[in-house]
Short mmCIF file of C-alpha atoms in Angstrom, two decimals:
data_model
loop_
_atom_site.label_atom_id
_atom_site.label_comp_id
_atom_site.label_asym_id
_atom_site.label_seq_id
_atom_site.Cartn_x
_atom_site.Cartn_y
_atom_site.Cartn_z
CA UNK A 1395 -71.39 -42.07 46.42
CA UNK A 1396 -68.28 -39.93 45.20
CA UNK A 1397 -70.00 -37.89 42.46
CA UNK A 1398 -71.98 -35.38 44.88
CA UNK A 1399 -69.03 -34.24 47.00
CA UNK A 1400 -67.00 -33.77 43.68
CA UNK A 1401 -69.88 -31.69 42.09
CA UNK A 1402 -70.25 -29.70 45.24
CA UNK A 1403 -66.46 -28.93 45.16
CA UNK A 1404 -66.75 -27.74 41.53
CA UNK A 1405 -69.97 -25.56 42.37
CA UNK A 1406 -67.64 -24.08 45.31
CA UNK A 1407 -64.57 -23.36 43.11
CA UNK A 1408 -66.78 -22.15 40.46
CA UNK A 1409 -68.38 -19.47 43.00
CA UNK A 1410 -64.98 -18.54 44.25
CA UNK A 1411 -63.74 -17.78 40.71
CA UNK A 1412 -66.81 -15.67 39.76
CA UNK A 1413 -66.43 -13.85 43.12
CA UNK A 1414 -62.53 -13.39 42.43
CA UNK A 1415 -63.37 -12.07 39.19
CA UNK A 1416 -66.16 -9.84 40.33
CA UNK A 1417 -64.05 -8.48 43.18
CA UNK A 1418 -61.28 -7.80 40.65
CA UNK A 1419 -63.57 -6.11 38.17
CA UNK A 1420 -64.92 -4.05 41.22
CA UNK A 1421 -61.29 -2.90 42.09
CA UNK A 1422 -60.03 -2.31 38.43
CA UNK A 1423 -63.49 -0.43 36.93
CA UNK A 1424 -62.89 2.53 38.88
CA UNK A 1425 -59.29 2.75 38.33
CA UNK A 1426 -60.14 2.49 34.56
CA UNK A 1427 -62.67 5.14 34.77
CA UNK A 1428 -60.54 7.44 36.63
CA UNK A 1429 -57.94 7.02 34.12
CA UNK A 1430 -60.34 7.59 31.37
CA UNK A 1431 -61.72 10.49 32.91
CA UNK A 1432 -58.29 12.02 33.97
CA UNK A 1433 -57.65 15.61 32.45
CA UNK A 1434 -55.21 15.87 29.93
CA UNK A 1435 -53.47 18.58 31.95
CA UNK A 1436 -52.87 15.88 34.97
CA UNK A 1437 -51.60 12.96 32.64
CA UNK A 1438 -47.93 12.56 32.74
CA UNK A 1439 -46.10 13.63 29.95
CA UNK A 1440 -42.68 13.04 28.76
CA UNK A 1441 -40.41 16.06 28.07
CA UNK A 1442 -37.20 16.29 26.15
CA UNK A 1443 -34.61 18.04 28.50
CA UNK A 1444 -34.40 21.73 26.78
CA UNK A 1445 -30.81 22.79 26.46
CA UNK A 1446 -29.33 25.77 28.34
CA UNK A 1447 -29.63 28.99 27.02
CA UNK A 1448 -25.84 29.10 26.16
CA UNK A 1449 -26.34 26.11 23.78
CA UNK A 1450 -29.43 27.43 22.35
CA UNK A 1451 -27.82 30.65 21.44
CA UNK A 1452 -24.67 28.86 20.01
CA UNK A 1453 -26.85 26.83 17.26
CA UNK A 1454 -28.96 30.05 16.71
CA UNK A 1455 -26.55 32.75 16.78
CA UNK A 1456 -22.88 32.19 17.57
CA UNK A 1457 -22.14 29.54 14.48
CA UNK A 1458 -25.45 30.01 12.40
CA UNK A 1459 -23.35 31.65 9.40
CA UNK A 1460 -20.82 28.46 9.03
CA UNK A 1461 -22.71 25.43 10.61
CA UNK A 1462 -23.95 22.63 7.75
CA UNK A 1463 -27.41 21.26 7.30
CA UNK A 1464 -26.29 18.03 8.34
CA UNK A 1465 -24.77 19.42 11.46
CA UNK A 1466 -27.77 21.34 12.72
CA UNK A 1467 -29.65 18.37 11.95
CA UNK A 1468 -27.71 16.43 14.26
CA UNK A 1469 -27.22 18.95 16.97
CA UNK A 1470 -30.99 19.39 17.19
CA UNK A 1471 -31.45 15.67 17.91
CA UNK A 1472 -29.17 15.74 20.99
CA UNK A 1473 -30.87 15.18 24.29
CA UNK A 1474 -28.68 16.17 26.93
CA UNK A 1475 -26.04 19.27 27.56
CA UNK A 1476 -23.25 16.89 27.82
CA UNK A 1477 -23.98 15.46 24.24
CA UNK A 1478 -24.07 18.99 23.14
CA UNK A 1479 -20.91 19.94 24.66
CA UNK A 1480 -18.98 17.02 22.73
CA UNK A 1481 -20.56 18.12 19.86
CA UNK A 1482 -19.26 21.52 20.06
CA UNK A 1483 -15.74 20.18 20.34
CA UNK A 1484 -15.93 18.14 17.66
CA UNK A 1485 -17.41 20.78 15.57
CA UNK A 1486 -14.46 22.99 16.16
CA UNK A 1487 -11.96 20.44 15.89
CA UNK A 1488 -13.05 19.65 12.65
CA UNK A 1489 -12.14 22.80 11.45
CA UNK A 1490 -8.87 23.41 13.28
CA UNK A 1491 -6.10 23.83 10.78
CA UNK A 1492 -3.43 22.70 13.39
CA UNK A 1493 -4.83 20.14 15.93
CA UNK A 1494 -1.57 19.25 17.35
CA UNK A 1495 -1.09 22.93 18.66
CA UNK A 1496 -2.53 24.37 21.62
CA UNK A 1497 -4.63 27.02 19.76
CA UNK A 1498 -7.46 26.47 17.34
CA UNK A 1499 -6.69 29.27 14.88
CA UNK A 1500 -9.97 28.99 12.95
CA UNK A 1501 -12.13 29.22 16.01
CA UNK A 1502 -10.23 32.37 17.00
CA UNK A 1503 -10.32 34.03 13.88
CA UNK A 1504 -14.04 33.27 13.41
CA UNK A 1505 -14.80 35.22 16.80
CA UNK A 1506 -12.72 37.85 15.75
CA UNK A 1507 -14.56 38.30 12.65
CA UNK A 1508 -17.87 38.21 14.50
CA UNK A 1509 -16.70 41.08 16.76
CA UNK A 1510 -15.49 42.92 13.38
CA UNK A 1511 -19.09 42.51 11.79
CA UNK A 1512 -20.98 43.47 14.72
CA UNK A 1513 -18.86 46.66 15.15
CA UNK A 1514 -18.83 47.59 11.37
CA UNK A 1515 -22.19 46.35 9.78
CA UNK A 1516 -24.72 46.60 12.39
CA UNK A 1517 -27.71 48.45 11.12
CA UNK A 1518 -30.80 47.78 13.02
CA UNK A 1519 -29.85 44.29 13.51
CA UNK A 1520 -26.60 42.74 14.66
CA UNK A 1521 -23.80 42.88 12.07
CA UNK A 1522 -23.47 39.25 11.90
CA UNK A 1523 -27.10 38.93 10.49
CA UNK A 1524 -26.36 41.26 7.86
CA UNK A 1525 -25.34 40.37 4.36
CA UNK A 1526 -21.86 41.89 4.40
CA UNK A 1527 -21.52 40.65 8.08
CA UNK A 1528 -22.49 36.86 6.83
CA UNK A 1529 -20.00 37.05 3.81
CA UNK A 1530 -17.25 38.63 5.84
CA UNK A 1531 -17.45 35.98 8.55
CA UNK A 1532 -17.59 32.98 6.17
CA UNK A 1533 -14.97 34.33 3.86
CA UNK A 1534 -12.87 36.86 5.62
CA UNK A 1535 -12.02 40.07 4.36
CA UNK A 1536 -12.28 40.61 0.59
CA UNK A 1537 -9.07 41.01 -1.58
CA UNK A 1538 -10.22 44.27 -2.95
CA UNK A 1539 -13.26 46.78 -1.96
CA UNK A 1540 -14.71 49.58 -4.01
CA UNK A 1541 -17.00 51.73 -1.75
CA UNK A 1542 -19.59 54.32 -3.03
CA UNK A 1543 -21.25 55.14 0.49
CA UNK A 1544 -22.83 58.21 -0.98
CA UNK A 1545 -24.07 56.98 -4.19
CA UNK A 1546 -24.74 59.42 -7.09
CA UNK A 1547 -23.59 59.43 -10.67
CA UNK A 1548 -21.86 55.87 -11.54
CA UNK A 1549 -19.99 55.26 -14.70
CA UNK A 1550 -20.69 51.60 -15.68
CA UNK A 1551 -18.33 49.06 -16.26
CA UNK A 1552 -17.92 47.74 -20.02
CA UNK A 1553 -19.03 44.28 -18.50
CA UNK A 1554 -22.27 46.16 -17.12
CA UNK A 1555 -23.10 47.56 -20.62
CA UNK A 1556 -21.21 51.11 -20.14
CA UNK A 1557 -23.02 54.40 -19.83
CA UNK A 1558 -23.75 56.45 -16.86
CA UNK A 1559 -26.48 56.14 -14.06
CA UNK A 1560 -27.40 57.42 -10.64
CA UNK A 1561 -27.21 54.64 -7.81
CA UNK A 1562 -27.87 54.07 -4.44
CA UNK A 1563 -25.03 54.02 -1.84
CA UNK A 1564 -23.17 50.58 -2.88
CA UNK A 1565 -20.03 48.43 -2.27
CA UNK A 1566 -18.26 46.00 -4.54
CA UNK A 1567 -16.33 42.85 -2.77
CA UNK A 1568 -13.95 41.02 -4.89
CA UNK A 1569 -12.36 37.83 -3.72
CA UNK A 1570 -9.65 36.05 -5.79
CA UNK A 1571 -10.87 32.76 -4.81
CA UNK A 1572 -13.49 31.34 -2.46
CA UNK A 1573 -13.49 27.53 -1.89
CA UNK A 1574 -16.58 25.91 -2.99
CA UNK A 1575 -17.74 28.84 -4.71
CA UNK A 1576 -15.46 29.82 -7.70
CA UNK A 1577 -12.28 31.94 -8.63
CA UNK A 1578 -12.73 35.52 -9.37
CA UNK A 1579 -15.97 36.45 -7.35
CA UNK A 1580 -17.53 40.15 -7.28
CA UNK A 1581 -20.20 40.73 -5.07
CA UNK A 1582 -22.13 44.14 -4.79
CA UNK A 1583 -24.00 45.04 -1.80
CA UNK A 1584 -26.44 47.82 -2.20
CA UNK A 1585 -28.15 50.21 0.38
CA UNK A 1586 -31.48 51.01 -1.30
CA UNK A 1587 -33.44 52.15 1.72
CA UNK A 1588 -30.79 54.61 3.12
CA UNK A 1589 -30.83 52.57 6.57
CA UNK A 1590 -27.38 51.53 6.33
CA UNK A 1591 -28.00 47.81 5.66
CA UNK A 1592 -26.38 46.79 2.59
CA UNK A 1593 -28.02 43.79 0.75
CA UNK A 1594 -26.48 41.45 -1.72
CA UNK A 1595 -27.56 42.46 -5.25
CA UNK A 1596 -29.17 39.91 -7.48
CA UNK A 1597 -27.77 42.17 -10.52
CA UNK A 1598 -26.33 45.23 -11.77
CA UNK A 1599 -29.56 47.14 -11.81
CA UNK A 1600 -30.16 46.55 -8.11
CA UNK A 1601 -28.04 49.63 -7.36
CA UNK A 1602 -29.90 51.98 -10.03
CA UNK A 1603 -31.83 54.79 -8.35
CA UNK A 1604 -33.13 55.75 -11.37
CA UNK A 1605 -34.69 52.38 -12.61
CA UNK A 1606 -38.27 53.44 -12.71
CA UNK A 1607 -37.55 57.04 -14.38
CA UNK A 1608 -38.49 57.68 -17.75
CA UNK A 1609 -35.54 57.18 -20.04
CA UNK A 1610 -33.66 54.83 -18.02
CA UNK A 1611 -31.38 52.52 -19.63
CA UNK A 1612 -30.89 49.35 -17.77
CA UNK A 1613 -27.60 47.39 -17.61
CA UNK A 1614 -26.28 44.58 -19.83
CA UNK A 1615 -27.55 41.90 -17.63
CA UNK A 1616 -31.24 43.24 -17.30
CA UNK A 1617 -31.24 43.40 -21.43
CA UNK A 1618 -30.37 39.65 -21.42
CA UNK A 1619 -26.53 40.23 -22.62
CA UNK A 1620 -23.40 39.62 -20.87
CA UNK A 1621 -19.72 39.83 -21.57
CA UNK A 1622 -18.53 37.63 -18.64
CA UNK A 1623 -19.56 33.87 -18.27
CA UNK A 1624 -19.97 34.78 -14.35
CA UNK A 1625 -22.65 37.44 -15.28
CA UNK A 1626 -25.01 34.77 -17.02
CA UNK A 1627 -28.24 34.13 -15.20
CA UNK A 1628 -27.09 30.63 -14.46
CA UNK A 1629 -23.74 31.18 -13.31
CA UNK A 1630 -24.95 34.36 -11.25
CA UNK A 1631 -27.73 32.06 -9.50
CA UNK A 1632 -25.08 29.32 -8.75
CA UNK A 1633 -22.70 31.93 -7.19
CA UNK A 1634 -25.33 33.39 -4.97
CA UNK A 1635 -26.74 29.75 -3.80
CA UNK A 1636 -23.06 29.03 -2.96
CA UNK A 1637 -22.45 32.10 -1.04
CA UNK A 1638 -25.47 31.26 1.08
CA UNK A 1639 -23.94 27.81 2.16
CA UNK A 1640 -21.83 27.10 5.01
CA UNK A 1641 -17.86 27.07 3.99
CA UNK A 1642 -16.42 24.03 3.00
CA UNK A 1643 -14.87 22.13 6.03
CA UNK A 1644 -11.01 21.65 4.54
CA UNK A 1645 -10.08 19.05 7.22
CA UNK A 1646 -12.17 16.21 8.73
CA UNK A 1647 -11.22 13.55 11.45
CA UNK A 1648 -12.66 9.98 11.87
CA UNK A 1649 -13.30 8.39 15.35
CA UNK A 1650 -14.13 11.73 17.09
CA UNK A 1651 -11.50 13.93 18.42
CA UNK A 1652 -7.80 13.57 18.38
CA UNK A 1653 -5.83 14.17 21.68
CA UNK A 1654 -3.05 16.47 20.65
CA UNK A 1655 0.44 15.34 21.74
CA UNK A 1656 2.44 17.93 23.37
CA UNK A 1657 5.58 16.13 24.23
CA UNK A 1658 6.77 12.87 24.91
CA UNK A 1659 8.47 14.01 28.20
CA UNK A 1660 5.26 15.10 30.27
CA UNK A 1661 5.67 17.74 32.93
CA UNK A 1662 3.62 17.42 36.19
CA UNK A 1663 1.99 20.35 37.66
CA UNK A 1664 -1.26 21.41 39.55
CA UNK A 1665 -3.71 24.13 38.93
CA UNK A 1666 -6.32 25.85 41.09
CA UNK A 1667 -9.09 28.50 40.65
CA UNK A 1668 -10.67 30.69 43.36
CA UNK A 1669 -13.23 33.41 43.58
CA UNK A 1670 -13.71 36.37 44.95
CA UNK A 1671 -16.42 39.45 44.59
CA UNK A 1672 -15.55 42.64 42.59
CA UNK A 1673 -19.10 43.57 42.25
CA UNK A 1674 -22.63 41.71 41.98
CA UNK A 1675 -21.76 40.77 38.18
CA UNK A 1676 -17.92 40.64 38.29
CA UNK A 1677 -15.78 38.06 39.98
CA UNK A 1678 -12.28 38.12 40.46
CA UNK A 1679 -10.81 34.52 39.39
CA UNK A 1680 -7.33 33.86 40.67
CA UNK A 1681 -5.53 30.89 39.12
CA UNK A 1682 -2.72 29.47 40.95
CA UNK A 1683 -0.30 26.88 38.94
CA UNK A 1684 2.40 25.02 40.89
CA UNK A 1685 5.01 22.67 39.77
CA UNK A 1686 7.74 20.81 41.68
CA UNK A 1687 11.26 22.22 41.27
CA UNK A 1688 12.43 18.79 41.17
CA UNK A 1689 10.81 18.18 37.92
CA UNK A 1690 12.42 21.64 36.34
CA UNK A 1691 15.55 21.80 34.45
CA UNK A 1692 18.01 24.15 36.00
CA UNK A 1693 21.01 26.02 34.26
CA UNK A 1694 23.62 28.31 35.05
CA UNK A 1695 22.81 31.79 34.30
CA UNK A 1696 25.30 34.68 35.47
CA UNK A 1697 26.13 32.62 38.50
CA UNK A 1698 22.53 31.61 39.48
CA UNK A 1699 20.78 28.12 38.47
CA UNK A 1700 17.95 29.14 36.67
CA UNK A 1701 14.73 27.42 35.52
CA UNK A 1702 12.46 28.98 32.99
CA UNK A 1703 8.84 28.21 32.27
CA UNK A 1704 6.24 29.35 29.77
CA UNK A 1705 2.69 29.42 31.04
CA UNK A 1706 -0.10 29.54 28.31
CA UNK A 1707 -3.90 29.88 29.52
CA UNK A 1708 -7.07 29.76 27.35
CA UNK A 1709 -10.71 30.30 28.89
CA UNK A 1710 -13.58 29.42 27.08
CA UNK A 1711 -17.47 29.46 27.80
CA UNK A 1712 -19.65 26.25 27.31
CA UNK A 1713 -19.86 26.90 23.47
CA UNK A 1714 -16.15 27.20 23.20
CA UNK A 1715 -16.14 30.79 22.43
CA UNK A 1716 -12.92 32.27 24.15
CA UNK A 1717 -13.44 34.78 26.84
CA UNK A 1718 -10.07 35.10 28.12
CA UNK A 1719 -6.32 34.15 27.62
CA UNK A 1720 -2.73 34.96 29.16
CA UNK A 1721 0.63 34.07 28.09
CA UNK A 1722 3.67 34.60 30.81
CA UNK A 1723 7.21 33.48 31.63
CA UNK A 1724 8.12 32.59 35.01
CA UNK A 1725 11.73 32.49 36.18
CA UNK A 1726 12.92 30.29 39.34
CA UNK A 1727 16.55 31.26 40.61
CA UNK A 1728 18.78 29.54 43.28
CA UNK A 1729 22.63 29.79 44.06
CA UNK A 1730 24.59 26.59 43.57
CA UNK A 1731 24.72 26.13 47.54
CA UNK A 1732 20.88 26.38 47.54
CA UNK A 1733 19.85 24.25 44.68
CA UNK A 1734 19.49 20.92 46.78
CA UNK A 1735 17.07 22.67 49.22
CA UNK A 1736 15.43 24.49 46.38
CA UNK A 1737 14.85 21.10 44.68
CA UNK A 1738 12.49 19.98 47.53
CA UNK A 1739 10.34 23.32 47.07
CA UNK A 1740 7.57 24.26 44.49
CA UNK A 1741 7.69 27.00 42.26
CA UNK A 1742 4.32 28.86 41.94
CA UNK A 1743 2.39 31.16 39.52
CA UNK A 1744 -0.95 33.46 39.77
CA UNK A 1745 -2.99 35.13 37.39
CA UNK A 1746 -6.05 36.81 37.81
CA UNK A 1747 -8.84 37.41 35.24
CA UNK A 1748 -12.41 39.01 35.84
CA UNK A 1749 -15.27 37.03 34.88
CA UNK A 1750 -18.91 37.29 34.70
CA UNK A 1751 -20.76 34.37 36.76
CA UNK A 1752 -21.05 31.28 34.71
CA UNK A 1753 -19.71 28.18 33.41
CA UNK A 1754 -16.26 28.02 31.73
CA UNK A 1755 -13.22 25.75 31.01
CA UNK A 1756 -9.63 26.46 30.91
CA UNK A 1757 -6.78 24.99 29.31
CA UNK A 1758 -3.33 25.73 30.70
CA UNK A 1759 -0.19 24.58 29.03
CA UNK A 1760 3.21 24.53 30.96
CA UNK A 1761 6.46 24.20 29.23
CA UNK A 1762 10.11 23.80 30.40
CA UNK A 1763 11.99 25.96 28.19
CA UNK A 1764 15.40 24.30 28.71
CA UNK A 1765 14.13 20.56 28.50
CA UNK A 1766 11.20 21.25 26.15
CA UNK A 1767 8.91 18.94 28.87
CA UNK A 1768 5.31 20.18 28.83
CA UNK A 1769 2.09 19.36 30.38
CA UNK A 1770 -1.45 20.48 29.77
CA UNK A 1771 -4.25 20.70 32.38
CA UNK A 1772 -8.13 21.03 31.94
CA UNK A 1773 -10.24 22.57 34.54
CA UNK A 1774 -13.95 23.47 34.84
CA UNK A 1775 -14.80 26.64 36.12
CA UNK A 1776 -18.13 27.39 38.15
CA UNK A 1777 -17.85 31.20 38.64
CA UNK A 1778 -20.44 32.05 41.60
CA UNK A 1779 -23.10 34.93 41.37
CA UNK A 1780 -22.88 37.01 44.23
CA UNK A 1781 -26.21 38.52 44.92
CA UNK A 1782 -26.71 41.85 46.69
CA UNK A 1783 -27.67 41.38 50.31
CA UNK A 1784 -27.09 37.65 50.51
CA UNK A 1785 -24.57 36.47 53.14
CA UNK A 1786 -21.97 34.64 50.65
CA UNK A 1787 -17.81 33.92 50.86
CA UNK A 1788 -15.26 33.70 48.48
CA UNK A 1789 -13.29 30.19 48.15
CA UNK A 1790 -11.59 29.13 51.25
CA UNK A 1791 -7.87 28.99 50.77
CA UNK A 1792 -5.25 27.09 52.73
CA UNK A 1793 -2.22 28.72 52.04
CA UNK A 1794 1.49 28.01 52.14
CA UNK A 1795 2.15 31.49 53.05
CA UNK A 1796 -0.30 34.22 54.67
CA UNK A 1797 1.07 37.66 55.39
CA UNK A 1798 0.31 41.19 55.31
CA UNK A 1799 0.79 42.88 51.64
CA UNK A 1800 2.19 46.10 53.44
CA UNK A 1801 2.43 48.46 50.19
CA UNK A 1802 2.74 45.96 47.48
CA UNK A 1803 0.48 46.55 44.90
CA UNK A 1804 -2.73 44.59 44.47
CA UNK A 1805 -1.65 43.82 41.03
CA UNK A 1806 1.44 41.78 42.27
CA UNK A 1807 0.76 38.01 42.02
CA UNK A 1808 -0.80 36.45 45.15
CA UNK A 1809 -2.01 39.70 46.37
CA UNK A 1810 -5.60 39.84 47.62
CA UNK A 1811 -6.68 43.10 48.99
CA UNK A 1812 -4.40 43.96 51.93
CA UNK A 1813 -2.74 39.99 52.29
CA UNK A 1814 -0.30 38.08 50.17
CA UNK A 1815 -1.84 34.72 49.80
CA UNK A 1816 0.16 31.83 48.34
CA UNK A 1817 -2.00 28.79 48.16
CA UNK A 1818 -0.88 25.12 49.11
CA UNK A 1819 -2.20 23.28 46.34
CA UNK A 1820 -0.98 19.91 47.59
CA UNK A 1821 -2.69 20.50 51.27
CA UNK A 1822 0.65 18.99 52.48
CA UNK A 1823 2.17 20.64 55.70
CA UNK A 1824 5.16 19.54 57.75
CA UNK A 1825 4.81 19.34 61.42
CA UNK A 1826 5.69 22.82 62.80
CA UNK A 1827 4.72 24.60 59.73
CA UNK A 1828 2.14 27.29 59.69
CA UNK A 1829 -1.32 26.66 58.15
CA UNK A 1830 -2.75 29.56 56.49
CA UNK A 1831 -6.50 30.06 56.43
CA UNK A 1832 -8.27 32.74 54.09
CA UNK A 1833 -11.66 33.90 53.41
CA UNK A 1834 -13.59 36.64 52.68
CA UNK A 1835 -17.18 37.30 53.86
CA UNK A 1836 -19.60 39.46 51.74
CA UNK A 1837 -22.97 41.06 52.90
CA UNK A 1838 -22.47 40.60 56.45
CA UNK A 1839 -24.84 42.33 58.95
CA UNK A 1840 -23.63 45.68 60.96
CA UNK A 1841 -24.68 46.24 64.50
CA UNK A 1842 -26.03 49.78 64.14
CA UNK A 1843 -24.83 50.46 68.20
CA UNK A 1844 -21.32 49.18 67.86
CA UNK A 1845 -20.96 49.82 64.02
CA UNK A 1846 -19.04 46.40 63.90
CA UNK A 1847 -20.28 42.90 62.20
CA UNK A 1848 -22.90 41.26 63.74
CA UNK A 1849 -21.40 37.78 62.76
CA UNK A 1850 -20.21 35.15 64.69
CA UNK A 1851 -17.22 33.12 63.14
CA UNK A 1852 -15.78 30.10 64.65
CA UNK A 1853 -12.85 27.95 63.44
CA UNK A 1854 -12.95 24.42 64.23
CA UNK A 1855 -10.01 21.78 63.78
CA UNK A 1856 -10.91 18.12 63.61
CA UNK A 1857 -8.75 14.93 63.10
CA UNK A 1858 -10.36 11.83 61.85
CA UNK A 1859 -13.86 13.48 62.33
CA UNK A 1860 -13.41 14.46 66.01
CA UNK A 1861 -13.11 17.98 67.22
CA UNK A 1862 -9.82 18.99 68.83
CA UNK A 1863 -9.88 22.63 68.71
CA UNK A 1864 -12.17 25.62 68.43
CA UNK A 1865 -11.21 29.34 68.04
CA UNK A 1866 -13.35 32.82 67.34
CA UNK A 1867 -12.95 35.80 65.18
CA UNK A 1868 -12.74 38.95 66.87
CA UNK A 1869 -13.24 40.86 63.47
CA UNK A 1870 -9.86 43.16 63.93
CA UNK A 1871 -9.36 43.12 60.20
CA UNK A 1872 -12.99 44.59 59.43
CA UNK A 1873 -12.97 46.46 55.96
CA UNK A 1874 -15.62 47.88 53.26
CA UNK A 1875 -17.99 48.55 56.40
CA UNK A 1876 -19.05 44.87 56.69
CA UNK A 1877 -19.33 44.36 52.83
CA UNK A 1878 -16.01 42.46 52.46
CA UNK A 1879 -14.87 40.82 55.94
CA UNK A 1880 -11.55 39.20 55.70
CA UNK A 1881 -10.99 36.20 57.88
CA UNK A 1882 -6.81 35.42 57.72
CA UNK A 1883 -5.34 33.34 60.61
CA UNK A 1884 -2.43 31.11 60.98
CA UNK A 1885 -2.73 27.70 62.55
CA UNK A 1886 0.00 26.63 64.73
CA UNK A 1887 0.84 22.65 63.97
CA UNK A 1888 3.59 22.25 66.54
CA UNK A 1889 1.42 20.32 68.92
CA UNK A 1890 -0.33 18.34 66.26
CA UNK A 1891 0.29 14.62 65.39
CA UNK A 1892 0.93 13.43 61.82
CA UNK A 1893 -2.41 12.73 59.98
CA UNK A 1894 -5.38 14.07 58.26
CA UNK A 1895 -6.99 17.26 59.55
CA UNK A 1896 -10.16 19.37 58.40
CA UNK A 1897 -10.46 23.11 59.39
CA UNK A 1898 -14.24 24.54 59.48
CA UNK A 1899 -15.32 28.10 59.72
CA UNK A 1900 -18.96 28.49 60.72
CA UNK A 1901 -20.17 32.03 60.17
CA UNK A 1902 -23.76 33.04 61.57
CA UNK A 1903 -25.27 36.78 60.73
CA UNK A 1904 -27.30 37.63 63.68
CA UNK A 1905 -29.07 40.30 61.78
CA UNK A 1906 -30.28 38.30 58.91
CA UNK A 1907 -30.26 34.77 60.63
CA UNK A 1908 -28.21 33.44 57.50
CA UNK A 1909 -25.36 30.81 58.13
CA UNK A 1910 -22.59 29.50 56.06
CA UNK A 1911 -20.08 26.84 56.43
CA UNK A 1912 -16.58 26.47 54.67
CA UNK A 1913 -14.17 23.73 55.26
CA UNK A 1914 -10.97 22.40 53.93
CA UNK A 1915 -8.70 19.25 54.46
CA UNK A 1916 -4.91 19.16 54.92
CA UNK A 1917 -2.28 16.63 55.87
CA UNK A 1918 0.17 17.04 58.66
CA UNK A 1919 3.56 14.81 57.77
CA UNK A 1920 6.32 14.45 59.92
#
């Protein structure tokens, strides 16, 4: 009785299973065929992130003479720019003879040698690529140089076999000692083509201009004889091979980069960078350093209470090449009666550097001369590119002081154009204190009828995200025929309650239709 229903169920289940498989096959077959027939150009590929041009140039040009094969191999395996940046830090740190100091003397000296080589040894190709350039960059200035820039008649040295010959232009460089090479290294460079490119000689005969003339007498090494051990074929090959290698690294670190100790008594300070257009490819980069007077040591000097600070700054690009530096002393003074009030204020310092658009880093060290307290700050710089004809702005600055510079030279501290602007790095203002707002606008459209900027600019003030005030700009301060407009305004805070605020500047160019927004936050305290 029960066998037929059971068999029927089994048949139905089998049919359902076969149907399911058939449907699945119908659904997956086109997908498989599409995948198989997919054009190779349309197949997804896995790409390794290519390094930025600066990182490519660093490995192929900047440090080509001194990087070891192992370092090059390790660098080429890196996948991200952050990994490459860390590698470069370690690369230079391993070569720094004084890692606890602020400067890396080896790196600075290296780039000075590269500049010298490019200036003095360039001949159809950059100086750093020539034989003289590479030797100079690796091992520095030789202890002695014997130059024969015109070639001509030459009396061979006794160890060369003696006698007289005629030579191409050549130079002899002598190093008393080269680490990893040997003591007493003689290197000859010969310009056999008359092009100005001197190449390392493999033997004394390389400089002989009459080598293929009848009656020519070859030097001693060509005859298989030599007086000095260093002139033997095997010694010469070893020396030339050693000169081709990267210089020895005289000091190494285990466990990555050490953090140099500046002082057990740290000095706190703030740093800020602001950017202003000078030309399409040059940007005024203004640095502001600010410290609390209460952290400084004041001593009596001629009846005045005086604090002295030393400031050192070093700017490098992504490959750690130094592109700028500054070192200054700053003095803050107050009378005995003013000292208590002066301690509640801040001391500020400004430095302007011209940079090309790009990414940089700056290290700033501030040291109190009297107490020895010191601090260091590292800041990444993203210097903008101001394109011709495109509406753009400078950095927006909230200022502690904002006033006309009058006849003050533009080279003085904190002077930007016709305005003296002292940034407030903390963003804190006491109620009743004026809040300075400064901004430059570039490439604004001009109304050809009124010859005034055809640009709308609004100041919006908000508290806790709610708009509480609005003002417009009347462009009384127009300059440079609209190519550089200055927004400089003082905001009264007497009616503002303590709290967090944000000021926003909205700019709309009616000629081009372009629009920009800049905003900055500040805090009002009682």
